[in-house]
mmCIF file of C-alpha atoms in Angstrom:
data_model
loop_
_atom_site.group_PDB
_atom_site.id
_atom_site.type_symbol
_atom_site.label_atom_id
_atom_site.label_comp_id
_atom_site.label_asym_id
_atom_site.label_seq_id
_atom_site.Cartn_x
_atom_site.Cartn_y
_atom_site.Cartn_z
ATOM 1 C CA MET A 1 -61.195 180.121 64.627
ATOM 2 C CA HIS A 2 -64.952 179.976 64.329
ATOM 3 C CA GLN A 3 -66.488 176.592 63.576
ATOM 4 C CA LEU A 4 -69.913 175.326 62.814
ATOM 5 C CA PRO A 5 -71.576 173.279 65.538
ATOM 6 C CA PRO A 6 -70.063 169.784 65.902
ATOM 7 C CA ASN A 7 -73.189 168.209 64.442
ATOM 8 C CA SER A 8 -72.915 170.157 61.183
ATOM 9 C CA ILE A 9 -72.279 168.355 57.916
ATOM 10 C CA ALA A 10 -68.841 166.829 57.504
ATOM 11 C CA ALA A 11 -66.712 167.969 54.592
ATOM 12 C CA SER A 12 -66.607 164.456 53.153
ATOM 13 C CA SER A 13 -70.373 164.192 53.146
ATOM 14 C CA SER A 14 -72.472 166.234 50.787
ATOM 15 C CA SER A 15 -75.941 166.103 52.254
ATOM 16 C CA PRO A 16 -77.049 168.927 54.509
ATOM 17 C CA LEU A 17 -77.710 168.471 58.223
ATOM 18 C CA GLN A 18 -80.836 170.207 59.389
ATOM 19 C CA HIS A 19 -81.929 171.491 62.742
ATOM 20 C CA SER A 20 -85.561 172.597 62.540
ATOM 21 C CA ASP A 21 -85.402 175.333 59.908
ATOM 22 C CA MET A 22 -81.579 175.717 60.004
ATOM 23 C CA CYS A 23 -79.365 173.797 57.581
ATOM 24 C CA TYR A 24 -75.581 173.614 58.000
ATOM 25 C CA LEU A 25 -73.559 172.832 54.894
ATOM 26 C CA THR A 26 -69.793 172.454 54.693
ATOM 27 C CA LEU A 27 -68.446 172.432 51.155
ATOM 28 C CA ARG A 28 -65.128 171.414 49.671
ATOM 29 C CA LYS A 29 -63.956 174.018 47.164
ATOM 30 C CA VAL A 30 -62.234 171.438 44.976
ATOM 31 C CA VAL A 31 -65.504 169.584 44.364
ATOM 32 C CA ILE A 32 -68.000 172.337 45.072
ATOM 33 C CA VAL A 33 -70.160 171.490 42.054
ATOM 34 C CA GLU A 34 -70.579 167.881 43.170
ATOM 35 C CA ASP A 35 -71.082 168.815 46.848
ATOM 36 C CA MET A 36 -73.753 171.403 46.102
ATOM 37 C CA MET A 37 -75.524 169.237 43.525
ATOM 38 C CA GLN A 38 -75.749 166.445 46.110
ATOM 39 C CA ALA A 39 -76.881 168.717 48.944
ATOM 40 C CA PHE A 40 -79.564 170.384 46.833
ATOM 41 C CA LYS A 41 -81.150 167.076 45.823
ATOM 42 C CA ASP A 42 -83.145 167.439 49.027
ATOM 43 C CA PRO A 43 -86.109 169.746 48.216
ATOM 44 C CA SER A 44 -86.455 170.799 51.870
ATOM 45 C CA ILE A 45 -83.238 172.807 51.565
ATOM 46 C CA LEU A 46 -85.274 175.545 49.852
ATOM 47 C CA ASN A 47 -87.246 176.186 53.036
ATOM 48 C CA ALA A 48 -84.268 176.102 55.387
ATOM 49 C CA SER A 49 -82.099 178.921 56.600
ATOM 50 C CA LEU A 50 -78.821 177.781 55.060
ATOM 51 C CA LYS A 51 -75.476 178.269 56.792
ATOM 52 C CA ILE A 52 -72.503 177.526 54.557
ATOM 53 C CA ALA A 53 -68.852 177.040 55.420
ATOM 54 C CA PHE A 54 -65.877 175.836 53.420
ATOM 55 C CA ALA A 55 -63.987 172.809 54.701
ATOM 56 C CA ASP A 56 -60.638 173.596 56.279
ATOM 57 C CA GLU A 57 -61.307 177.341 56.393
ATOM 58 C CA ALA A 58 -61.923 179.545 59.360
ATOM 59 C CA GLY A 59 -65.158 181.441 59.447
ATOM 60 C CA ALA A 60 -68.748 180.505 59.785
ATOM 61 C CA ASP A 61 -71.333 181.626 57.350
ATOM 62 C CA VAL A 62 -71.795 185.234 56.864
ATOM 63 C CA SER A 63 -73.602 186.322 53.747
ATOM 64 C CA VAL A 64 -70.268 186.685 51.930
ATOM 65 C CA VAL A 65 -69.358 183.007 52.401
ATOM 66 C CA SER A 66 -72.693 181.826 51.018
ATOM 67 C CA ARG A 67 -72.472 184.220 48.099
ATOM 68 C CA ASP A 68 -68.914 183.013 47.416
ATOM 69 C CA ALA A 69 -70.183 179.420 47.459
ATOM 70 C CA TYR A 70 -72.876 180.160 44.868
ATOM 71 C CA ALA A 71 -70.395 182.092 42.721
ATOM 72 C CA ALA A 72 -67.820 179.271 42.899
ATOM 73 C CA PHE A 73 -70.508 176.712 42.071
ATOM 74 C CA TRP A 74 -71.635 178.573 38.946
ATOM 75 C CA VAL A 75 -68.087 179.250 37.761
ATOM 76 C CA GLY A 76 -67.275 175.543 38.088
ATOM 77 C CA PHE A 77 -70.558 174.384 36.609
ATOM 78 C CA LEU A 78 -70.432 176.714 33.607
ATOM 79 C CA GLN A 79 -66.788 175.862 32.885
ATOM 80 C CA ASN A 80 -67.386 172.127 32.957
ATOM 81 C CA HIS A 81 -71.031 171.608 32.036
ATOM 82 C CA ALA A 82 -71.993 174.413 29.649
ATOM 83 C CA GLU A 83 -71.161 175.286 26.085
ATOM 84 C CA GLU A 84 -70.453 178.092 23.675
ATOM 85 C CA GLU A 85 -69.727 181.777 23.280
ATOM 86 C CA LEU A 86 -71.372 184.791 24.959
ATOM 87 C CA GLU A 87 -74.236 182.955 26.626
ATOM 88 C CA ARG A 88 -73.601 179.601 28.251
ATOM 89 C CA VAL A 89 -76.036 176.758 27.673
ATOM 90 C CA PRO A 90 -75.980 173.884 30.171
ATOM 91 C CA ALA A 91 -74.994 170.739 28.285
ATOM 92 C CA LEU A 92 -76.873 167.496 28.617
ATOM 93 C CA CYS A 93 -74.505 165.242 30.510
ATOM 94 C CA PRO A 94 -75.030 161.484 30.499
ATOM 95 C CA GLU A 95 -74.455 161.415 34.266
ATOM 96 C CA TYR A 96 -77.195 164.011 34.887
ATOM 97 C CA GLY A 97 -80.740 162.781 35.319
ATOM 98 C CA ARG A 98 -83.890 164.436 36.602
ATOM 99 C CA ASP A 99 -82.546 164.640 40.183
ATOM 100 C CA GLU A 100 -79.456 166.553 39.094
ATOM 101 C CA TRP A 101 -81.411 169.029 36.937
ATOM 102 C CA GLU A 102 -83.857 169.637 39.793
ATOM 103 C CA SER A 103 -80.892 170.144 42.113
ATOM 104 C CA LEU A 104 -79.471 172.689 39.670
ATOM 105 C CA GLY A 105 -82.796 174.524 39.672
ATOM 106 C CA ARG A 106 -82.827 174.617 43.467
ATOM 107 C CA ILE A 107 -79.289 176.049 43.533
ATOM 108 C CA LEU A 108 -80.344 178.720 41.049
ATOM 109 C CA LEU A 109 -83.460 179.584 43.069
ATOM 110 C CA LYS A 110 -81.863 179.506 46.536
ATOM 111 C CA GLY A 111 -78.890 181.600 45.431
ATOM 112 C CA TYR A 112 -81.198 184.205 43.973
ATOM 113 C CA VAL A 113 -83.759 184.292 46.790
ATOM 114 C CA ASP A 114 -81.242 184.317 49.650
ATOM 115 C CA HIS A 115 -78.417 186.388 48.144
ATOM 116 C CA SER A 116 -79.719 187.965 44.920
ATOM 117 C CA TYR A 117 -77.062 185.923 43.122
ATOM 118 C CA PHE A 118 -77.861 185.000 39.545
ATOM 119 C CA PRO A 119 -75.379 183.650 36.969
ATOM 120 C CA THR A 120 -75.769 186.183 34.156
ATOM 121 C CA GLN A 121 -73.789 184.025 31.730
ATOM 122 C CA LEU A 122 -76.714 181.607 31.352
ATOM 123 C CA SER A 123 -78.525 181.681 28.032
ATOM 124 C CA PHE A 124 -81.552 183.964 28.163
ATOM 125 C CA ALA A 125 -83.697 181.333 26.408
ATOM 126 C CA PHE A 126 -82.630 178.768 29.031
ATOM 127 C CA VAL A 127 -83.519 181.150 31.865
ATOM 128 C CA VAL A 128 -86.930 181.949 30.343
ATOM 129 C CA ALA A 129 -87.631 178.216 29.935
ATOM 130 C CA VAL A 130 -86.578 177.442 33.520
ATOM 131 C CA VAL A 131 -88.498 180.312 35.092
ATOM 132 C CA HIS A 132 -91.604 180.492 32.902
ATOM 133 C CA GLY A 133 -91.693 177.145 31.083
ATOM 134 C CA GLU A 134 -90.631 176.197 27.569
ATOM 135 C CA SER A 135 -93.842 177.556 26.036
ATOM 136 C CA ALA A 136 -92.754 181.083 27.056
ATOM 137 C CA VAL A 137 -89.667 180.919 24.836
ATOM 138 C CA THR A 138 -90.676 182.913 21.765
ATOM 139 C CA PRO A 139 -88.980 182.453 18.376
ATOM 140 C CA LYS A 140 -87.332 185.881 18.836
ATOM 141 C CA VAL A 141 -85.925 184.939 22.270
ATOM 142 C CA LEU A 142 -84.701 181.625 20.870
ATOM 143 C CA LEU A 143 -83.090 183.222 17.822
ATOM 144 C CA ASP A 144 -81.448 185.982 19.891
ATOM 145 C CA SER A 145 -80.057 183.401 22.313
ATOM 146 C CA PHE A 146 -78.897 181.230 19.425
ATOM 147 C CA PHE A 147 -76.981 184.194 17.982
ATOM 148 C CA SER A 148 -75.300 184.656 21.381
ATOM 149 C CA TYR A 149 -74.579 180.911 21.462
ATOM 150 C CA VAL A 150 -72.654 180.802 18.180
ATOM 151 C CA ALA A 151 -69.437 182.624 17.342
ATOM 152 C CA SER A 152 -69.808 186.057 15.726
ATOM 153 C CA PHE A 153 -68.588 184.861 12.316
ATOM 154 C CA GLU A 154 -71.143 182.017 12.444
ATOM 155 C CA LYS A 155 -73.872 184.531 13.242
ATOM 156 C CA ASP A 156 -72.856 186.569 10.181
ATOM 157 C CA VAL A 157 -73.045 183.476 7.951
ATOM 158 C CA ILE A 158 -76.465 182.491 9.287
ATOM 159 C CA ILE A 159 -77.843 186.030 8.856
ATOM 160 C CA ALA A 160 -76.488 186.148 5.295
ATOM 161 C CA ALA A 161 -78.190 182.826 4.536
ATOM 162 C CA MET A 162 -81.455 184.013 6.133
ATOM 163 C CA ASN A 163 -81.285 187.148 3.975
ATOM 164 C CA GLY A 164 -81.154 185.017 0.835
ATOM 165 C CA SER A 165 -77.449 184.822 0.078
ATOM 166 C CA ILE A 166 -76.945 181.851 -2.205
ATOM 167 C CA GLU A 167 -73.232 182.248 -2.702
ATOM 168 C CA GLU A 168 -71.475 178.891 -2.628
ATOM 169 C CA GLU A 169 -69.053 180.072 0.077
ATOM 170 C CA VAL A 170 -71.943 181.089 2.378
ATOM 171 C CA GLN A 171 -73.714 177.772 1.740
ATOM 172 C CA ASN A 172 -70.568 175.773 2.534
ATOM 173 C CA GLU A 173 -69.971 177.717 5.747
ATOM 174 C CA LEU A 174 -73.642 177.353 6.728
ATOM 175 C CA LEU A 175 -73.487 173.589 6.135
ATOM 176 C CA GLU A 176 -70.383 173.373 8.328
ATOM 177 C CA ILE A 177 -72.118 175.317 11.127
ATOM 178 C CA LEU A 178 -75.345 173.321 10.894
ATOM 179 C CA SER A 179 -73.538 169.969 10.699
ATOM 180 C CA LYS A 180 -72.088 170.633 14.180
ATOM 181 C CA MET A 181 -75.716 170.693 15.329
ATOM 182 C CA GLY A 182 -76.833 167.559 13.496
ATOM 183 C CA CYS A 183 -78.241 169.125 10.296
ATOM 184 C CA HIS A 184 -76.475 167.845 7.165
ATOM 185 C CA THR A 185 -78.245 169.734 4.369
ATOM 186 C CA VAL A 186 -78.336 173.416 3.492
ATOM 187 C CA PRO A 187 -81.880 174.745 3.866
ATOM 188 C CA SER A 188 -83.361 177.151 1.347
ATOM 189 C CA PRO A 189 -83.221 180.830 2.376
ATOM 190 C CA ASP A 190 -86.925 180.654 3.273
ATOM 191 C CA ASP A 191 -86.352 177.617 5.512
ATOM 192 C CA THR A 192 -83.109 178.735 7.209
ATOM 193 C CA LYS A 193 -84.830 180.462 10.145
ATOM 194 C CA SER A 194 -87.202 177.550 10.799
ATOM 195 C CA THR A 195 -84.277 175.119 10.578
ATOM 196 C CA ILE A 196 -82.366 177.155 13.167
ATOM 197 C CA LEU A 197 -85.373 177.384 15.476
#
């Protein structure tokens, strides 16, 4: 059985232990999202050579263990903290503040830089905003991501409304879709796209 050095992080603690530029991190699979979010609150983790192990498992970090940790984190995070259909949009959680969102960004960056791991299920508009800033999200990128966010039948209704369909059935379905997003009136066909954006 291979173990991390005795002064590595304990499984019950979720902050990394650093030795010069080396950082040892032991994660608990059951609460991997919470453990990684806590550990990545420290900005210096980005500059460290990270060694990851899972609590109660044999094996020190090889690239596969770290990659598995990032994959398990994103599966857990997207299942519990993201919404919708084809593309997943991280949901605003009341328990998440600036520190947690910065931690999430560090996990995204470190996973990609160290292991070329990137969660492809994330909304393209979200990724563009995170990487390039919100001003880089064009109306086309936003609309394309929105259409991947909603169910396919909702997309069809919205496109029909944007194309000028004024049928009562389309308007009722559009109102139902928009009301889930806080809009309680049916926009005119000319205003549908701007309402969506």
